Short mmCIF file of C-alpha atoms in Angstrom, two decimals:
data_model
loop_
_atom_site.label_atom_id
_atom_site.label_comp_id
_atom_site.label_asym_id
_atom_site.label_seq_id
_atom_site.Cartn_x
_atom_site.Cartn_y
_atom_site.Cartn_z
CA MET A 1 36.23 211.89 -106.46
CA ALA A 2 39.02 209.50 -105.41
CA VAL A 3 36.51 207.47 -103.38
CA LEU A 4 34.19 207.10 -106.38
CA ILE A 5 37.12 206.05 -108.57
CA GLY A 6 37.97 203.45 -105.95
CA TRP A 7 34.44 202.04 -105.94
CA PHE A 8 34.49 202.04 -109.75
CA ALA A 9 37.74 200.04 -109.82
CA LEU A 10 36.45 197.47 -107.32
CA MET A 11 33.15 197.00 -109.14
CA TYR A 12 34.83 196.80 -112.54
CA LEU A 13 37.04 193.98 -111.25
CA ALA A 14 34.05 192.19 -109.70
CA ASN A 15 32.01 192.49 -112.91
CA THR A 16 34.93 191.31 -115.03
CA TRP A 17 35.28 188.15 -112.95
CA MET A 18 31.53 187.48 -112.84
CA PRO A 19 30.76 185.06 -115.71
CA LEU A 20 27.57 185.02 -117.71
CA TYR A 21 25.00 183.26 -115.57
CA ARG A 22 21.45 181.89 -115.79
CA ASP A 23 19.14 184.47 -117.44
CA ASP A 24 22.09 186.14 -119.18
CA TYR A 25 22.02 183.31 -121.72
CA TRP A 26 18.29 183.71 -122.27
CA SER A 27 18.81 187.46 -122.69
CA ALA A 28 21.22 186.69 -125.55
CA LEU A 29 18.34 185.01 -127.38
CA ILE A 30 15.22 186.52 -128.94
CA TRP A 31 12.71 185.82 -126.18
CA LYS A 32 11.50 182.19 -126.23
CA THR A 33 12.73 181.52 -129.78
CA GLY A 34 16.21 180.02 -129.38
CA GLU A 35 17.56 182.45 -131.99
CA HIS A 36 20.53 184.62 -131.00
CA ILE A 37 20.14 188.42 -130.87
CA GLN A 38 22.22 189.84 -133.73
CA SER A 39 20.87 193.36 -134.27
CA MET A 40 18.94 196.15 -132.60
CA ASP A 41 15.84 194.98 -134.48
CA ASP A 42 16.24 191.68 -132.65
CA VAL A 43 16.57 193.56 -129.35
CA PHE A 44 13.22 195.30 -129.85
CA LEU A 45 11.57 192.10 -131.08
CA SER A 46 12.79 190.26 -128.00
CA LEU A 47 11.56 193.11 -125.78
CA GLU A 48 8.11 192.96 -127.38
CA ARG A 49 7.89 189.19 -126.89
CA TYR A 50 9.07 189.52 -123.28
CA TYR A 51 6.40 192.15 -122.55
CA MET A 52 3.65 189.99 -123.98
CA MET A 53 4.81 186.70 -122.44
CA HIS A 54 6.60 187.39 -119.16
CA GLY A 55 6.52 190.84 -117.52
CA GLY A 56 6.60 194.62 -117.69
CA ARG A 57 10.17 195.50 -116.72
CA LEU A 58 10.80 197.09 -120.10
CA VAL A 59 13.71 199.34 -119.15
CA SER A 60 15.88 196.75 -117.43
CA PHE A 61 15.23 194.07 -120.04
CA PHE A 62 16.04 196.46 -122.87
CA ILE A 63 19.37 197.14 -121.16
CA GLN A 64 20.00 193.39 -120.76
CA PHE A 65 19.23 192.60 -124.39
CA ALA A 66 21.34 195.53 -125.63
CA PHE A 67 24.41 194.52 -123.60
CA MET A 68 24.13 190.91 -124.72
CA LEU A 69 24.28 192.29 -128.26
CA ILE A 70 27.26 194.64 -127.83
CA GLY A 71 29.22 192.50 -125.36
CA LYS A 72 29.76 192.04 -121.64
CA PHE A 73 33.01 194.06 -121.69
CA TRP A 74 30.98 197.24 -122.06
CA PHE A 75 28.61 196.15 -119.34
CA ASN A 76 31.53 195.69 -116.92
CA ILE A 77 32.48 199.34 -117.39
CA ALA A 78 28.92 200.66 -117.39
CA ASN A 79 27.86 198.74 -114.29
CA ALA A 80 30.86 200.02 -112.32
CA LEU A 81 29.88 203.56 -113.34
CA VAL A 82 26.27 202.96 -112.28
CA PHE A 83 27.37 201.67 -108.87
CA SER A 84 29.60 204.74 -108.32
CA ALA A 85 26.80 207.05 -109.48
CA MET A 86 24.41 205.32 -107.07
CA CYS A 87 26.78 206.10 -104.18
CA ALA A 88 26.83 209.77 -105.18
CA VAL A 89 23.03 210.02 -105.55
CA MET A 90 22.54 208.30 -102.18
CA VAL A 91 24.71 211.00 -100.57
CA MET A 92 22.64 213.70 -102.30
CA HIS A 93 19.43 212.20 -100.94
CA ALA A 94 20.90 211.83 -97.46
CA ARG A 95 22.18 215.42 -97.37
CA ARG A 96 19.24 216.76 -99.43
CA LYS A 97 21.76 218.75 -101.43
CA LEU A 98 23.32 218.35 -104.88
CA ALA A 99 26.87 218.67 -103.55
CA CYS A 100 28.47 215.32 -102.74
CA LEU A 101 32.06 215.23 -104.02
CA ASP A 102 33.26 217.18 -100.98
CA ARG A 103 32.02 214.43 -98.64
CA ALA A 104 34.56 211.61 -99.10
CA GLY A 105 33.52 209.94 -95.85
CA MET A 106 29.87 209.88 -96.86
CA LEU A 107 30.71 208.52 -100.33
CA PHE A 108 32.76 205.75 -98.76
CA THR A 109 29.94 205.02 -96.32
CA ALA A 110 27.42 204.80 -99.18
CA GLY A 111 29.51 202.17 -100.97
CA ALA A 112 30.18 200.32 -97.72
CA PHE A 113 26.47 200.25 -96.86
CA MET A 114 25.77 198.88 -100.34
CA TRP A 115 28.33 196.08 -99.95
CA LEU A 116 27.28 195.26 -96.39
CA GLY A 117 23.55 195.91 -96.49
CA LEU A 118 22.20 194.80 -99.86
CA SER A 119 20.53 191.41 -99.70
CA HIS A 120 22.06 189.01 -102.25
CA PHE A 121 24.64 191.60 -103.34
CA GLY A 122 25.97 189.35 -106.10
CA GLU A 123 22.54 189.09 -107.71
CA VAL A 124 21.61 192.79 -107.58
CA ALA A 125 24.94 194.56 -108.14
CA ILE A 126 27.32 192.20 -110.01
CA TRP A 127 25.27 189.72 -112.07
CA LEU A 128 24.33 191.28 -115.42
CA CYS A 129 20.60 190.48 -115.46
CA GLY A 130 20.12 191.08 -111.75
CA SER A 131 21.95 194.40 -111.65
CA THR A 132 20.06 195.82 -114.64
CA VAL A 133 16.77 194.94 -112.93
CA TYR A 134 17.69 196.33 -109.51
CA LEU A 135 20.82 198.52 -109.48
CA TRP A 136 20.20 200.27 -112.80
CA THR A 137 16.49 200.93 -112.29
CA GLY A 138 17.24 201.85 -108.67
CA LEU A 139 19.62 204.56 -109.88
CA LEU A 140 17.11 205.86 -112.44
CA THR A 141 14.43 206.04 -109.74
CA ALA A 142 16.78 207.76 -107.28
CA ILE A 143 17.69 210.38 -109.91
CA PHE A 144 14.03 210.93 -110.79
CA LEU A 145 13.05 211.42 -107.13
CA LEU A 146 15.98 213.74 -106.35
CA PRO A 147 14.39 217.01 -107.61
CA TYR A 148 11.30 216.36 -105.46
CA ASN A 149 13.45 215.75 -102.38
CA LEU A 150 15.58 218.85 -102.96
CA ALA A 151 12.55 221.02 -103.71
CA LEU A 152 10.80 220.03 -100.47
CA ALA A 153 14.07 220.63 -98.61
CA ASP A 154 14.27 224.06 -100.31
CA THR A 155 17.80 223.41 -101.56
CA ILE A 156 17.07 224.00 -105.27
CA SER A 157 14.95 226.52 -107.13
CA HIS A 158 11.42 225.19 -107.50
CA HIS A 159 10.99 226.59 -111.00
CA LYS A 160 13.55 224.83 -113.18
CA ILE A 161 12.45 225.13 -116.80
CA PHE A 162 14.56 222.21 -118.03
CA LEU A 163 12.88 219.90 -115.49
CA THR A 164 9.52 220.50 -117.13
CA SER A 165 10.80 218.99 -120.38
CA ILE A 166 12.48 215.90 -118.91
CA MET A 167 10.44 214.84 -115.87
CA LEU A 168 7.61 213.17 -117.79
CA PRO A 169 9.84 210.81 -119.85
CA LEU A 170 12.20 210.33 -116.90
CA GLY A 171 9.24 209.43 -114.67
CA ALA A 172 7.93 206.91 -117.20
CA ILE A 173 11.38 205.31 -117.56
CA ALA A 174 12.08 205.23 -113.82
CA ALA A 175 8.66 203.84 -112.88
CA CYS A 176 8.82 201.07 -115.48
CA SER A 177 11.14 199.14 -113.16
CA VAL A 178 10.43 196.60 -110.40
CA GLU A 179 6.78 196.18 -109.42
CA ASN A 180 7.01 197.14 -105.74
CA LEU A 181 9.36 200.05 -106.45
CA THR A 182 7.18 201.44 -109.24
CA ALA A 183 4.16 201.51 -106.90
CA THR A 184 6.21 203.22 -104.17
CA THR A 185 7.66 205.74 -106.63
CA THR A 186 4.32 206.77 -108.07
CA LEU A 187 2.65 207.20 -104.69
CA LEU A 188 5.68 209.12 -103.42
CA VAL A 189 5.79 211.65 -106.26
CA ILE A 190 2.03 212.22 -105.99
CA TRP A 191 2.45 212.86 -102.26
CA CYS A 192 5.44 215.18 -102.91
CA THR A 193 3.47 217.13 -105.50
CA TRP A 194 0.58 217.52 -103.05
CA GLN A 195 2.96 218.66 -100.30
CA ALA A 196 4.53 221.20 -102.66
CA HIS A 197 1.05 222.55 -103.47
CA LYS A 198 0.25 222.88 -99.75
CA ARG A 199 3.48 224.78 -99.11
CA GLY A 200 2.98 227.09 -102.09
CA ILE A 201 6.06 225.85 -103.96
CA PHE A 202 4.31 223.83 -106.66
CA ALA A 203 5.97 223.83 -110.09
CA PRO A 204 4.69 222.31 -113.38
CA TRP A 205 7.54 219.80 -113.57
CA MET A 206 6.26 218.12 -110.41
CA ALA A 207 2.93 217.29 -112.04
CA MET A 208 4.70 216.24 -115.25
CA GLY A 209 6.87 213.83 -113.28
CA ALA A 210 3.85 212.40 -111.46
CA VAL A 211 2.05 211.81 -114.77
CA GLY A 212 5.15 210.17 -116.24
CA SER A 213 5.51 207.95 -113.19
CA LEU A 214 1.86 206.93 -113.41
CA ILE A 215 2.29 206.03 -117.10
CA GLY A 216 5.37 203.94 -116.31
CA SER A 217 3.62 202.16 -113.45
CA VAL A 218 0.62 201.27 -115.60
CA ALA A 219 2.90 200.00 -118.37
CA CYS A 220 4.87 197.89 -115.89
CA ILE A 221 2.08 196.46 -113.76
CA THR A 222 -0.53 195.84 -116.49
CA ALA A 223 1.87 194.13 -118.90
CA PRO A 224 0.19 191.09 -120.53
CA GLY A 225 3.16 189.00 -119.47
CA ASN A 226 2.37 189.62 -115.81
CA TYR A 227 -1.03 187.96 -116.21
CA VAL A 228 0.66 184.96 -117.79
CA ARG A 229 2.82 184.61 -114.69
CA ILE A 230 -0.14 185.18 -112.33
CA GLU A 231 -2.02 182.29 -113.96
CA GLU A 232 0.92 180.05 -113.13
CA ASP A 233 0.67 181.15 -109.50
CA ASN A 234 -3.00 180.36 -108.76
CA ASP A 235 -2.19 177.66 -106.21
CA ARG A 236 -0.52 180.11 -103.80
CA SER A 237 -2.65 181.48 -100.95
CA TRP A 238 -2.51 184.77 -99.09
CA LEU A 239 -0.94 182.88 -96.18
CA PHE A 240 1.95 182.08 -98.52
CA HIS A 241 2.34 185.78 -99.35
CA PHE A 242 2.25 186.73 -95.66
CA LEU A 243 4.93 184.17 -94.80
CA ASN A 244 6.95 185.54 -97.72
CA GLN A 245 6.81 188.94 -96.03
CA LEU A 246 7.96 187.49 -92.72
CA SER A 247 10.91 185.57 -94.13
CA GLY A 248 11.86 188.39 -96.51
CA ASN A 249 11.98 191.03 -93.78
CA LEU A 250 13.92 188.75 -91.43
CA GLU A 251 16.47 188.22 -94.18
CA MET A 252 16.65 191.97 -94.71
CA ILE A 253 17.42 192.50 -91.00
CA LEU A 254 20.31 190.02 -91.24
CA TYR A 255 21.99 191.83 -94.11
CA MET A 256 21.12 195.32 -92.85
CA LEU A 257 22.42 194.63 -89.33
CA PRO A 258 25.41 197.04 -89.65
CA ILE A 259 23.11 199.81 -90.88
CA ILE A 260 20.44 199.18 -88.24
CA LEU A 261 23.06 199.19 -85.46
CA THR A 262 24.58 202.38 -86.90
CA LEU A 263 21.13 203.98 -86.59
CA VAL A 264 20.98 202.87 -82.96
CA LEU A 265 24.44 204.33 -82.25
CA ALA A 266 23.46 207.58 -83.94
CA VAL A 267 20.25 208.01 -81.93
CA ARG A 268 22.15 207.38 -78.70
CA LEU A 269 24.71 210.03 -79.66
CA LEU A 270 21.87 212.47 -80.34
CA TYR A 271 20.42 211.87 -76.86
CA LEU A 272 23.85 212.63 -75.44
CA ALA A 273 24.16 215.80 -77.52
CA SER A 274 20.67 216.91 -76.52
CA ALA A 275 21.57 216.42 -72.85
CA GLU A 276 24.73 218.50 -73.26
CA LYS A 277 22.65 221.34 -74.70
CA ARG A 278 20.60 221.36 -71.50
CA ASN A 279 23.54 220.82 -69.16
CA ILE A 280 22.12 217.45 -68.13
CA PHE A 281 24.89 215.19 -66.87
CA ILE A 282 24.60 211.44 -66.41
CA PRO A 283 27.84 209.78 -65.27
CA SER A 284 29.35 206.99 -67.32
CA THR A 285 27.94 203.54 -66.60
CA ALA A 286 30.29 201.54 -68.81
CA LYS A 287 31.76 198.46 -67.22
CA ASP A 288 35.43 197.52 -67.34
CA GLY A 289 36.63 194.59 -69.41
CA CYS A 290 36.06 193.50 -72.97
CA HIS A 291 33.39 191.27 -74.40
CA TYR A 292 35.55 188.19 -74.17
CA ILE A 293 32.79 185.65 -74.67
CA LEU A 294 31.65 187.24 -77.92
CA LEU A 295 35.24 187.53 -79.08
CA ALA A 296 35.85 183.86 -78.26
CA VAL A 297 32.80 182.80 -80.27
CA LEU A 298 34.03 184.89 -83.19
CA ILE A 299 37.50 183.34 -83.10
CA VAL A 300 36.16 179.77 -82.84
CA SER A 301 33.75 180.42 -85.72
CA ILE A 302 36.52 181.76 -87.96
CA VAL A 303 38.85 178.84 -87.13
CA SER A 304 36.05 176.36 -87.83
CA PHE A 305 35.15 178.09 -91.10
CA ILE A 306 38.68 178.01 -92.52
CA THR A 307 39.41 174.45 -91.36
CA THR A 308 37.00 171.51 -91.11
CA GLY A 309 33.74 173.19 -90.13
CA PHE A 310 33.76 171.42 -86.78
CA LEU A 311 31.42 173.97 -85.21
CA TRP A 312 28.53 173.62 -87.63
CA ARG A 313 29.01 169.86 -87.81
CA ALA A 314 28.75 169.61 -84.01
CA ILE A 315 25.61 171.77 -83.95
CA GLU A 316 24.08 169.77 -86.79
CA ALA A 317 24.75 166.44 -85.04
CA THR A 318 23.30 167.80 -81.80
CA VAL A 319 20.07 168.93 -83.49
CA VAL A 320 19.67 165.76 -85.58
CA PHE A 321 20.34 163.24 -82.80
CA GLY A 322 18.99 165.35 -79.94
CA VAL A 323 15.86 166.82 -81.54
CA PHE A 324 14.88 165.41 -84.96
CA ILE A 325 15.31 161.69 -84.32
CA PRO A 326 13.71 161.68 -80.82
CA LEU A 327 10.70 163.53 -82.30
CA GLY A 328 10.43 161.04 -85.15
CA PHE A 329 11.61 163.36 -87.95
CA THR A 330 13.73 160.93 -89.93
CA ASP A 331 12.97 162.02 -93.49
CA GLU A 332 16.13 162.04 -95.67
CA VAL A 333 14.94 165.17 -97.51
CA LEU A 334 14.71 167.04 -94.18
CA PHE A 335 18.21 165.92 -93.24
CA ASP A 336 19.56 166.97 -96.62
CA ARG A 337 17.99 170.43 -96.47
CA PHE A 338 19.10 170.96 -92.89
CA ASN A 339 22.63 169.95 -93.86
CA ASN A 340 22.58 172.42 -96.74
CA THR A 341 21.44 175.18 -94.37
CA MET A 342 24.06 174.36 -91.76
CA GLN A 343 26.91 174.47 -94.31
CA GLY A 344 26.21 178.19 -94.67
CA PHE A 345 25.68 178.66 -90.93
CA GLU A 346 29.21 179.76 -90.09
CA GLU A 347 29.29 182.52 -92.70
CA ALA A 348 26.20 184.09 -91.15
CA LEU A 349 27.45 183.49 -87.60
CA ILE A 350 30.80 185.17 -88.26
CA TYR A 351 29.03 188.14 -89.81
CA ILE A 352 26.47 188.56 -87.02
CA VAL A 353 28.97 188.08 -84.19
CA GLY A 354 31.57 190.31 -85.87
CA VAL A 355 29.12 193.16 -86.46
CA THR A 356 27.70 192.82 -82.92
CA TYR A 357 31.19 192.85 -81.40
CA VAL A 358 32.13 196.06 -83.24
CA TYR A 359 28.81 197.59 -82.16
CA LEU A 360 29.27 196.73 -78.47
CA MET A 361 32.88 197.93 -78.42
CA SER A 362 31.78 201.16 -80.14
CA ILE A 363 29.23 201.71 -77.37
CA ARG A 364 32.04 201.43 -74.83
CA SER A 365 34.33 203.74 -76.78
CA LEU A 366 31.61 206.38 -77.28
CA ASP A 367 30.36 205.96 -73.69
CA ILE A 368 26.74 205.53 -74.72
CA SER A 369 25.71 202.44 -72.78
CA LYS A 370 22.06 201.41 -72.73
CA ARG A 371 21.78 202.20 -69.00
CA ARG A 372 23.13 205.73 -69.48
CA ILE A 373 20.83 206.46 -72.43
CA ARG A 374 17.84 205.06 -70.52
CA LYS A 375 18.47 207.61 -67.77
CA LEU A 376 18.75 210.37 -70.37
CA LYS A 377 15.40 209.34 -71.87
CA GLU A 378 13.82 209.97 -68.47
CA LYS A 379 14.78 213.63 -68.85
CA ILE A 380 14.60 214.05 -72.64
CA SER A 381 11.46 212.99 -74.52
CA HIS A 382 11.30 211.83 -78.13
CA THR A 383 9.53 215.07 -79.00
CA THR A 384 12.36 217.10 -77.51
CA LEU A 385 14.92 215.07 -79.41
CA VAL A 386 13.16 215.63 -82.72
CA LYS A 387 12.84 219.33 -81.91
CA ASP A 388 16.60 219.52 -81.34
CA PHE A 389 17.36 217.55 -84.50
CA PRO A 390 14.64 218.09 -87.16
CA ALA A 391 16.49 215.81 -89.59
CA LEU A 392 15.10 212.89 -87.56
CA ARG A 393 11.69 213.50 -89.15
CA TYR A 394 13.22 212.85 -92.54
CA VAL A 395 14.95 209.73 -91.20
CA ALA A 396 11.69 208.39 -89.74
CA PHE A 397 9.93 209.09 -93.04
CA LEU A 398 12.55 207.06 -94.93
CA VAL A 399 12.25 204.13 -92.50
CA GLY A 400 8.47 204.15 -93.01
CA LEU A 401 8.96 204.33 -96.78
CA CYS A 402 11.24 201.30 -96.59
CA LEU A 403 8.55 199.28 -94.80
CA LEU A 404 5.84 200.44 -97.22
CA ASN A 405 8.00 199.41 -100.18
CA ASN A 406 8.32 195.91 -98.75
CA LEU A 407 4.60 195.76 -98.02
CA PHE A 408 3.83 196.04 -101.73
CA MET A 409 5.52 192.66 -102.16
CA LEU A 410 2.32 191.09 -100.75
CA GLY A 411 1.01 191.05 -104.30
CA ALA A 412 4.12 189.39 -105.76
CA PRO A 413 4.29 185.67 -106.58
CA SER A 414 7.35 185.34 -104.34
CA PHE A 415 9.67 187.50 -102.24
CA PRO A 416 13.27 186.63 -103.20
CA GLY A 417 16.12 188.27 -101.33
CA ARG A 418 17.06 190.40 -104.33
CA ALA A 419 13.61 192.07 -104.18
CA LEU A 420 14.78 193.74 -100.97
CA PHE A 421 17.18 195.93 -102.97
CA SER A 422 15.20 199.18 -103.08
CA SER A 423 14.12 198.93 -99.43
CA SER A 424 17.73 198.31 -98.41
CA VAL A 425 18.89 201.40 -100.30
CA ILE A 426 16.17 203.53 -98.68
CA LEU A 427 17.19 202.31 -95.21
CA ALA A 428 20.85 202.95 -96.02
CA ILE A 429 20.00 206.52 -97.04
CA SER A 430 18.19 207.00 -93.73
CA ALA A 431 21.32 205.93 -91.83
CA MET A 432 23.45 208.25 -93.95
CA ALA A 433 21.01 211.10 -93.22
CA VAL A 434 21.64 210.57 -89.50
CA LEU A 435 25.40 210.44 -90.11
CA ASN A 436 25.08 213.81 -91.83
CA ILE A 437 24.02 215.42 -88.52
CA PRO A 438 27.16 217.11 -87.07
CA GLU A 439 26.57 215.66 -83.58
CA VAL A 440 26.77 212.18 -85.12
CA ASN A 441 29.17 212.82 -87.98
CA GLY A 442 31.87 214.11 -85.66
CA PRO A 443 32.03 211.27 -83.11
CA LEU A 444 31.64 208.46 -85.65
CA LEU A 445 33.50 209.70 -88.73
CA ARG A 446 36.15 212.06 -87.36
CA HIS A 447 36.77 211.85 -83.62
CA ARG A 448 39.04 209.40 -81.84
CA ALA A 449 36.13 207.85 -79.95
CA GLY A 450 34.63 206.53 -83.19
CA ARG A 451 37.78 204.79 -84.39
CA ILE A 452 36.54 201.36 -83.25
CA TRP A 453 33.38 201.80 -85.32
CA ARG A 454 35.41 202.99 -88.32
CA LYS A 455 38.19 200.41 -88.13
CA GLY A 456 35.91 197.54 -87.17
CA SER A 457 33.47 198.28 -89.99
CA THR A 458 36.34 198.63 -92.46
CA CYS A 459 37.77 195.27 -91.40
CA ILE A 460 34.41 193.54 -91.89
CA LEU A 461 33.92 195.26 -95.24
CA GLY A 462 37.47 194.46 -96.38
CA SER A 463 37.09 190.80 -95.43
CA ILE A 464 33.87 190.47 -97.42
CA ILE A 465 35.32 192.22 -100.48
CA LEU A 466 38.51 190.14 -100.40
CA ALA A 467 36.62 186.87 -99.95
CA THR A 468 34.25 187.85 -102.77
CA PHE A 469 37.11 188.55 -105.17
CA VAL A 470 38.96 185.34 -104.32
CA LEU A 471 35.85 183.23 -104.91
CA LEU A 472 34.77 185.16 -108.00
CA HIS A 473 38.19 184.81 -109.65
CA GLY A 474 38.23 181.07 -109.06
CA ILE A 475 34.71 180.64 -110.42
CA TYR A 476 35.56 182.84 -113.44
CA GLN A 477 38.53 180.64 -114.36
CA GLU A 478 36.58 177.43 -113.83
CA ASP A 479 33.51 178.66 -115.70
CA SER A 480 35.61 179.76 -118.68
CA LEU A 481 37.01 176.24 -119.04
CA ARG A 482 33.69 174.47 -118.58
CA LEU A 483 31.86 176.78 -121.02
CA ALA A 484 34.58 176.32 -123.63
CA TYR A 485 34.23 172.56 -123.26
CA ILE A 486 30.42 172.77 -123.58
CA ALA A 487 30.77 174.95 -126.69
CA GLN A 488 33.18 172.44 -128.22
CA GLN A 489 30.75 169.57 -127.69
CA ALA A 490 27.84 171.59 -129.04
CA LYS A 491 29.84 172.53 -132.13
CA ALA A 492 30.60 168.85 -132.68
CA GLY A 493 26.87 168.19 -132.88
CA GLN A 494 26.41 166.53 -129.49
CA ARG A 495 22.97 166.94 -127.95
CA VAL A 496 24.09 166.20 -124.39
CA ALA A 497 27.25 167.83 -123.10
CA SER A 498 29.33 166.50 -120.19
CA VAL A 499 31.31 168.63 -117.77
CA PRO A 500 32.89 168.03 -114.35
CA TYR A 501 31.20 169.27 -111.20
CA SER A 502 32.14 172.72 -109.96
CA GLU A 503 34.87 172.56 -107.34
CA PHE A 504 33.40 175.48 -105.40
CA PRO A 505 30.86 174.63 -102.67
CA GLU A 506 27.49 176.23 -103.33
CA GLN A 507 26.87 176.89 -99.63
CA ARG A 508 29.82 179.29 -99.34
CA ARG A 509 28.86 182.34 -101.33
CA VAL A 510 30.26 185.03 -98.98
CA LEU A 511 26.80 185.93 -97.68
CA ARG A 512 25.38 185.87 -101.21
CA HIS A 513 27.98 188.31 -102.51
CA VAL A 514 28.78 185.68 -105.12
CA CYS A 515 25.93 184.60 -107.38
CA TYR A 516 26.60 181.18 -108.89
CA ASP A 517 25.09 177.66 -108.90
CA ASP A 518 26.20 174.52 -110.67
CA PHE A 519 24.46 172.87 -113.62
CA ASP A 520 22.67 170.41 -111.33
CA THR A 521 19.83 172.91 -111.07
CA GLY A 522 17.55 173.64 -114.01
CA LEU A 523 17.69 177.40 -113.40
CA THR A 524 21.39 177.29 -114.30
CA ARG A 525 21.38 174.40 -116.78
CA ASP A 526 18.36 175.22 -118.97
CA PRO A 527 19.45 178.69 -120.18
CA VAL A 528 22.88 177.33 -121.17
CA CYS A 529 21.24 174.42 -123.01
CA ASP A 530 18.98 176.82 -124.92
CA TYR A 531 21.92 179.09 -125.76
CA PHE A 532 24.07 176.29 -127.18
CA GLY A 533 21.17 174.29 -128.64
CA LEU A 534 21.67 171.34 -126.29
CA LYS A 535 19.16 168.92 -124.86
CA ASP A 536 20.91 168.48 -121.52
CA ILE A 537 24.16 168.95 -119.59
CA HIS A 538 25.49 165.97 -117.68
CA LEU A 539 27.75 166.44 -114.65
CA ASP A 540 30.55 163.88 -114.74
CA ARG A 541 31.96 162.87 -111.34
CA THR A 542 34.86 160.98 -112.94
CA MET A 543 36.23 164.11 -114.57
CA LYS A 544 38.10 167.06 -113.03
CA VAL A 545 38.17 170.68 -114.17
CA ALA A 546 41.95 170.32 -114.55
CA ASP A 547 41.31 167.69 -117.25
CA ILE A 548 39.44 170.11 -119.53
CA PRO A 549 42.48 171.80 -121.16
CA GLN A 550 43.58 168.39 -122.41
CA GLN A 551 40.09 167.76 -123.83
CA LEU A 552 40.10 171.13 -125.61
CA LYS A 553 43.28 170.34 -127.56
#
């Protein structure tokens, strides 16, 4: 319980310092009218207009509209509770048991995997609109699927009378979420119901849940608003959708690197445990000495990041003058976009090198080098390994489910990083399921040999959380001043408001753990203009944020 309270406190602080942003302002208005939501009748009217004009995510948008009515303070509390509950439900799915409060290490790991592994964490877990679409509906779906998982694992009674009365509405609510997740959920519960029938453990609530999920999916996918958006997307080819898949999955691998490498460590430990069962001994093949080169790159990257950025600037100059210009690529737009990419290069480099360094040092500490495991694989087949550890079938199933869930994004207009949320959670649960195996749980979570993995992962996690809070707090203070100044100008009847540029670089967002862009983009500017009844917001380079308090007097 203490671990969940800790995650609640961290998320409450993060949500408190996250200002209203982009679609939050539109959610405070009756959809596409410019009129502010002032009652529950307005909430339902806005939801109806959204469904007819934009999309079918009824559950998440109802939550958004309701919180914009009652106030963000209540959302800050509720979202922290949802995040903590998600950690608990992830542990239940990983263990395939209802009990979770007695597994402090697993609860901590669930939260850590969420912070480290979720693509665009700030958008899907902290930002109000983003978290209601992904985190909240993700929790509802995870709760809905839990009885099916436990029933097939034979860890609950198959004939629960109360489930019969709640599974149909719960299925409809859970499935009316994000398009790819609703398709995955419906197919999954139909498959689970069929499996239960084959095993002779079918119960009426399973069919009720499947029907409810089908109803929710139809309501979500066939919403009139979806067809409006599809018409706006006619110029995009199937090649575009395929490339979306490629880039989206590569981005997922970047963020999920700690989880993927944890899976690799776990499988290697299982080969070692399987060999011990058969008295197969392969001597250690670990080499002496540390990974000094990788450590040096990490140190240089950190020094560059906190000083002048000399590393990325040197790489950028090398590519521009050594590759682009000789090949005739001299377009200013290309240079500008490449510069924007390179300014975020060091964040990603530090993360990748840091995670890889911890992984390689953990291999040395656990004595599971690639050469040693390769020799063990010559004596122990994959079939034998799965026979020794049946939980691996469940893990493989979850990995396949993760890939299937992403595959459904082929039909989406685009594949933003936040759409990877549900797949990331599924993959995180698969890694936690491996960690639940005693032969893995012991070495990594309890024994001395796993201390490098534990301490290294905690250091990376702590650094990301600390950096996120520092940046969020600064943005919160700045945004409060700039919004107050905009409100003052709007109240005075001005049609165009002026504010200073944000003093926080947009390229440094702590690996997307902070979700914020300045008013120089329409996605940020337009909702604020609609909310305050403005025509435009002008960014004034001659003014500083520190000057605003004087202007507000």
